[in-house]
mmCIF file of C-alpha atoms in Angstrom:
data_model
loop_
_atom_site.group_PDB
_atom_site.id
_atom_site.type_symbol
_atom_site.label_atom_id
_atom_site.label_comp_id
_atom_site.label_asym_id
_atom_site.label_seq_id
_atom_site.Cartn_x
_atom_site.Cartn_y
_atom_site.Cartn_z
ATOM 1 C CA ILE A 22 19.175 -20.738 -6.534
ATOM 2 C CA GLU A 23 17.689 -21.949 -3.002
ATOM 3 C CA LYS A 24 16.045 -18.414 -2.502
ATOM 4 C CA GLU A 25 15.415 -18.247 -6.448
ATOM 5 C CA THR A 26 13.704 -21.485 -5.871
ATOM 6 C CA ASP A 27 11.374 -19.594 -3.034
ATOM 7 C CA HIS A 28 10.816 -17.227 -5.332
ATOM 8 C CA LEU A 29 9.828 -19.330 -7.747
ATOM 9 C CA PHE A 30 7.831 -20.905 -5.005
ATOM 10 C CA ASN A 31 5.910 -17.910 -3.843
ATOM 11 C CA LEU A 32 5.312 -17.336 -7.827
ATOM 12 C CA LYS A 33 3.411 -20.238 -8.762
ATOM 13 C CA PHE A 34 1.361 -19.517 -4.572
ATOM 14 C CA ALA A 35 0.473 -15.970 -6.168
ATOM 15 C CA ALA A 36 -0.502 -17.384 -9.452
ATOM 16 C CA LYS A 37 -2.663 -19.729 -7.806
ATOM 17 C CA GLU A 38 -4.462 -16.852 -4.807
ATOM 18 C CA LEU A 39 -4.722 -15.501 -8.087
ATOM 19 C CA GLN A 40 -7.109 -18.222 -9.500
ATOM 20 C CA ARG A 41 -8.883 -18.682 -5.804
ATOM 21 C CA ASN A 42 -9.758 -15.335 -5.938
ATOM 22 C CA SER A 43 -11.390 -15.625 -9.248
ATOM 23 C CA LYS A 44 -13.230 -18.219 -8.366
ATOM 24 C CA LYS A 45 -14.097 -15.316 -4.977
ATOM 25 C CA CYS A 46 -16.118 -12.826 -7.582
ATOM 26 C CA ASP A 47 -17.352 -16.153 -9.399
ATOM 27 C CA LYS A 48 -19.551 -17.570 -6.410
ATOM 28 C CA GLU A 49 -20.229 -13.248 -5.517
ATOM 29 C CA GLU A 50 -21.522 -12.939 -9.256
ATOM 30 C CA LYS A 51 -23.625 -16.242 -8.942
ATOM 31 C CA ALA A 52 -25.017 -14.163 -5.498
ATOM 32 C CA GLU A 53 -25.693 -10.867 -7.035
ATOM 33 C CA LYS A 54 -27.924 -12.501 -10.153
ATOM 34 C CA GLY A 55 -29.743 -13.982 -6.798
ATOM 35 C CA LYS A 56 -31.045 -10.756 -6.126
ATOM 36 C CA VAL A 57 -31.454 -9.318 -9.381
ATOM 37 C CA LYS A 58 -34.505 -12.041 -9.532
ATOM 38 C CA GLN A 59 -35.428 -11.821 -6.047
ATOM 39 C CA ALA A 60 -35.892 -7.736 -6.584
ATOM 40 C CA ILE A 61 -36.977 -8.152 -10.266
ATOM 41 C CA GLN A 62 -40.292 -10.417 -8.592
ATOM 42 C CA LYS A 63 -40.640 -7.927 -5.590
ATOM 43 C CA GLY A 64 -40.459 -5.369 -8.526
ATOM 44 C CA ASN A 65 -38.030 -3.426 -6.949
ATOM 45 C CA MET A 66 -36.445 -2.235 -10.095
ATOM 46 C CA GLU A 67 -33.430 0.687 -8.204
ATOM 47 C CA ALA A 68 -32.466 -2.662 -6.286
ATOM 48 C CA ALA A 69 -32.955 -5.193 -9.589
ATOM 49 C CA ARG A 70 -30.348 -2.563 -11.300
ATOM 50 C CA ILE A 71 -28.112 -2.388 -8.243
ATOM 51 C CA HIS A 72 -27.253 -5.365 -8.005
ATOM 52 C CA ALA A 73 -26.812 -6.659 -12.437
ATOM 53 C CA GLU A 74 -24.265 -3.847 -11.255
ATOM 54 C CA ASN A 75 -22.196 -5.675 -8.754
ATOM 55 C CA ALA A 76 -22.863 -8.959 -10.673
ATOM 56 C CA ILE A 77 -21.483 -6.818 -14.109
ATOM 57 C CA ARG A 78 -18.559 -5.804 -11.553
ATOM 58 C CA GLN A 79 -17.884 -9.404 -9.905
ATOM 59 C CA LYS A 80 -17.711 -11.001 -13.663
ATOM 60 C CA HIS A 81 -14.847 -8.476 -14.911
ATOM 61 C CA GLN A 82 -12.894 -8.730 -11.369
ATOM 62 C CA SER A 83 -13.372 -12.651 -11.963
ATOM 63 C CA VAL A 84 -11.490 -12.364 -15.505
ATOM 64 C CA ASN A 85 -8.796 -9.807 -14.430
ATOM 65 C CA PHE A 86 -7.510 -12.567 -11.647
ATOM 66 C CA LEU A 87 -7.924 -15.652 -14.513
ATOM 67 C CA ARG A 88 -5.624 -13.168 -16.626
ATOM 68 C CA MET A 89 -3.258 -12.477 -14.154
ATOM 69 C CA SER A 90 -2.668 -15.384 -13.208
ATOM 70 C CA ALA A 91 -1.875 -16.612 -16.308
ATOM 71 C CA ARG A 92 0.474 -14.044 -16.430
ATOM 72 C CA VAL A 93 1.458 -14.877 -13.209
ATOM 73 C CA ASP A 94 2.548 -18.234 -14.072
ATOM 74 C CA ALA A 95 3.709 -17.841 -17.330
ATOM 75 C CA VAL A 96 6.535 -15.801 -15.830
ATOM 76 C CA ALA A 97 6.765 -18.419 -12.623
ATOM 77 C CA SER A 98 7.612 -20.505 -15.978
ATOM 78 C CA ARG A 99 10.087 -18.303 -17.771
ATOM 79 C CA VAL A 100 11.518 -17.883 -13.911
ATOM 80 C CA GLN A 101 12.171 -21.890 -13.723
ATOM 81 C CA THR A 102 13.550 -22.355 -17.121
ATOM 82 C CA ALA A 103 16.393 -19.889 -16.394
ATOM 83 C CA VAL A 104 17.311 -21.287 -12.841
ATOM 84 C CA THR A 105 18.010 -24.515 -14.655
ATOM 85 C CA MET A 106 20.458 -22.648 -16.347
ATOM 86 C CA ASN A 107 21.900 -20.353 -14.601
ATOM 87 C CA GLN A 108 20.445 -17.096 -15.991
ATOM 88 C CA VAL A 109 19.534 -15.165 -13.119
ATOM 89 C CA SER A 110 20.890 -12.138 -14.004
ATOM 90 C CA LYS A 111 21.996 -8.924 -11.300
ATOM 91 C CA SER A 112 19.210 -7.346 -12.650
ATOM 92 C CA MET A 113 16.426 -10.288 -12.413
ATOM 93 C CA SER A 114 17.654 -10.492 -8.851
ATOM 94 C CA GLY A 115 16.848 -6.752 -8.001
ATOM 95 C CA VAL A 116 13.104 -7.083 -9.384
ATOM 96 C CA VAL A 117 12.565 -10.148 -7.726
ATOM 97 C CA LYS A 118 13.931 -8.964 -3.847
ATOM 98 C CA SER A 119 10.404 -6.195 -3.781
ATOM 99 C CA MET A 120 8.798 -9.649 -5.695
ATOM 100 C CA ASP A 121 6.756 -11.125 -2.376
ATOM 101 C CA ALA A 122 5.543 -7.805 -0.888
ATOM 102 C CA THR A 123 4.197 -7.495 -3.813
ATOM 103 C CA LEU A 124 2.433 -10.729 -4.579
ATOM 104 C CA LYS A 125 0.787 -10.598 -0.934
ATOM 105 C CA SER A 126 -0.693 -7.317 -1.797
ATOM 106 C CA MET A 127 -2.995 -9.007 -4.483
ATOM 107 C CA ASN A 128 -3.138 -5.869 -6.221
ATOM 108 C CA LEU A 129 -3.089 -6.445 -9.620
ATOM 109 C CA GLU A 130 -2.404 -2.976 -10.773
ATOM 110 C CA LYS A 131 1.191 -3.299 -8.386
ATOM 111 C CA ILE A 132 1.513 -7.243 -9.681
ATOM 112 C CA SER A 133 1.444 -5.689 -13.524
ATOM 113 C CA ALA A 134 4.105 -3.843 -13.173
ATOM 114 C CA LEU A 135 6.395 -5.924 -11.865
ATOM 115 C CA MET A 136 5.440 -8.708 -13.919
ATOM 116 C CA ASP A 137 6.302 -5.884 -16.752
ATOM 117 C CA LYS A 138 9.590 -5.876 -15.018
ATOM 118 C CA PHE A 139 10.279 -9.472 -15.375
ATOM 119 C CA GLU A 140 9.416 -9.440 -18.877
ATOM 120 C CA ASN A 141 11.775 -7.025 -19.439
ATOM 121 C CA GLN A 142 14.573 -8.891 -17.439
ATOM 122 C CA PHE A 143 13.577 -12.191 -20.386
ATOM 123 C CA GLU A 144 14.166 -9.982 -22.705
ATOM 124 C CA THR A 145 16.892 -9.400 -22.507
ATOM 125 C CA LEU A 146 18.203 -12.414 -21.306
ATOM 126 C CA ASP A 147 16.487 -13.162 -24.820
ATOM 127 C CA VAL A 148 14.616 -15.892 -23.352
ATOM 128 C CA GLN A 149 11.750 -17.009 -25.346
ATOM 129 C CA THR A 150 8.515 -14.097 -23.968
ATOM 130 C CA ALA A 151 5.018 -13.808 -25.073
ATOM 131 C CA GLN A 152 3.934 -10.968 -24.310
ATOM 132 C CA MET A 153 0.280 -10.626 -22.414
ATOM 133 C CA GLU A 154 -1.856 -7.960 -23.461
ATOM 134 C CA ASP A 155 -1.725 -5.570 -20.505
ATOM 135 C CA THR A 156 -5.235 -5.496 -17.927
ATOM 136 C CA MET A 157 -4.426 -3.249 -16.459
ATOM 137 C CA SER A 158 -6.760 -0.915 -18.741
ATOM 138 C CA ASN A 159 -9.754 -2.307 -17.313
ATOM 139 C CA THR A 160 -8.269 -3.617 -14.176
ATOM 140 C CA THR A 161 -8.793 -0.607 -11.924
ATOM 141 C CA THR A 162 -12.391 0.334 -14.173
ATOM 142 C CA LEU A 163 -15.062 0.588 -11.514
ATOM 143 C CA THR A 164 -18.204 1.346 -14.602
ATOM 144 C CA THR A 165 -19.819 -1.098 -15.812
ATOM 145 C CA PRO A 166 -21.205 -0.922 -19.225
ATOM 146 C CA GLN A 167 -24.697 -0.759 -19.024
ATOM 147 C CA SER A 168 -26.416 -2.198 -21.978
ATOM 148 C CA GLU A 169 -24.539 -5.124 -19.868
ATOM 149 C CA VAL A 170 -26.565 -4.707 -16.146
ATOM 150 C CA ASP A 171 -29.633 -4.517 -18.919
ATOM 151 C CA SER A 172 -28.724 -7.566 -20.756
ATOM 152 C CA LEU A 173 -28.907 -9.700 -17.024
ATOM 153 C CA LEU A 174 -31.936 -7.780 -16.027
ATOM 154 C CA HIS A 175 -33.639 -8.952 -18.990
ATOM 155 C CA GLU A 176 -32.129 -12.746 -18.253
ATOM 156 C CA MET A 177 -33.033 -12.869 -14.282
ATOM 157 C CA ALA A 178 -35.909 -12.039 -15.629
ATOM 158 C CA ASP A 179 -37.363 -14.812 -18.144
ATOM 159 C CA GLU A 180 -35.572 -16.903 -15.337
ATOM 160 C CA ALA A 181 -38.105 -16.309 -13.163
ATOM 161 C CA GLY A 182 -40.795 -16.142 -15.888
ATOM 162 C CA LEU A 183 -41.617 -13.249 -15.838
ATOM 163 C CA ASP A 184 -41.996 -9.802 -18.663
ATOM 164 C CA LEU A 185 -39.250 -6.615 -18.117
ATOM 165 C CA ASN A 186 -40.207 -3.911 -19.403
ATOM 166 C CA LEU A 187 -36.809 -1.946 -20.137
ATOM 167 C CA GLU A 188 -36.802 0.982 -22.208
ATOM 168 C CA LEU A 189 -33.883 -0.461 -23.850
ATOM 169 C CA PRO A 190 -31.893 2.642 -27.075
ATOM 170 C CA PRO A 191 -33.636 2.259 -30.468
ATOM 171 C CA GLY A 192 -32.146 -0.029 -33.058
ATOM 172 C CA GLN A 193 -31.502 -2.041 -29.772
ATOM 173 C CA THR A 194 -33.193 -5.624 -29.401
ATOM 174 C CA SER A 195 -34.612 -6.998 -26.299
ATOM 175 C CA SER A 196 -33.302 -10.947 -27.506
ATOM 176 C CA LEU A 197 -30.260 -11.668 -24.713
ATOM 177 C CA ALA A 198 -28.184 -12.544 -28.188
ATOM 178 C CA SER A 199 -27.784 -9.558 -29.663
ATOM 179 C CA SER A 200 -27.547 -7.681 -26.556
ATOM 180 C CA VAL A 201 -24.780 -9.574 -25.419
ATOM 181 C CA ALA A 202 -23.074 -9.218 -29.112
ATOM 182 C CA SER A 203 -23.830 -5.922 -29.135
ATOM 183 C CA THR A 204 -21.519 -5.446 -25.685
ATOM 184 C CA GLU A 205 -18.812 -7.850 -27.105
ATOM 185 C CA GLN A 206 -18.232 -5.572 -29.765
ATOM 186 C CA ASP A 207 -18.146 -2.053 -27.714
ATOM 187 C CA GLU A 208 -15.927 -3.262 -25.564
ATOM 188 C CA LEU A 209 -13.538 -4.813 -28.288
ATOM 189 C CA SER A 210 -14.150 -1.350 -30.260
ATOM 190 C CA GLN A 211 -12.611 0.255 -26.263
ATOM 191 C CA ARG A 212 -10.174 -1.699 -26.073
ATOM 192 C CA LEU A 213 -8.707 -0.937 -29.276
ATOM 193 C CA SER A 214 -9.651 2.695 -29.164
ATOM 194 C CA ARG A 215 -7.005 2.327 -25.346
ATOM 195 C CA LEU A 216 -4.563 0.361 -27.314
ATOM 196 C CA ARG A 217 -4.201 3.279 -29.862
ATOM 197 C CA ASP A 218 -4.376 6.004 -27.854
ATOM 198 C CA GLN A 219 -1.355 4.039 -25.639
ATOM 199 C CA VAL A 220 0.889 3.308 -29.088
ATOM 200 C CA SER A 221 0.543 7.515 -29.908
#
């Protein structure tokens, strides 16, 4: 049980580390937004776009770290229940052995795979489990949605008090609210199609 308590501590520590990483990404996003505004004021649209892409990437990475933190925290709670009820099986102990190095790596893909193993163990133990959405499909992608980048450029231009004449796709208004809404809709459609691909 002492070993399990150590592993439990490591899980909780990893959840906090993931949360810290999320906050770091938030700070980076703000810094990149500031650079977008400066570049727009100087009329350097190429640099502005690069900083906007960086800002959007940091925003997505922040969300991914936050989601994984919640997932690890949920697993930690289930491990605690199993330890308390003396339900730690041999197979679960096997999963735990490879845990420490994986958690220290802060590699979202590896941590996600580890959480999958844990969740499978809990299913076999009949401990109530709430399967969280698999975040890995959009964790490893480095592409940035151009509509989000354009929206951010407009937002920073508005804050800088400048009019930005970017060529928007036909039918897309320049208002920030509608472009953000359409971006969210695009993301939802992509996520649904990915889920369909996984199921089929």
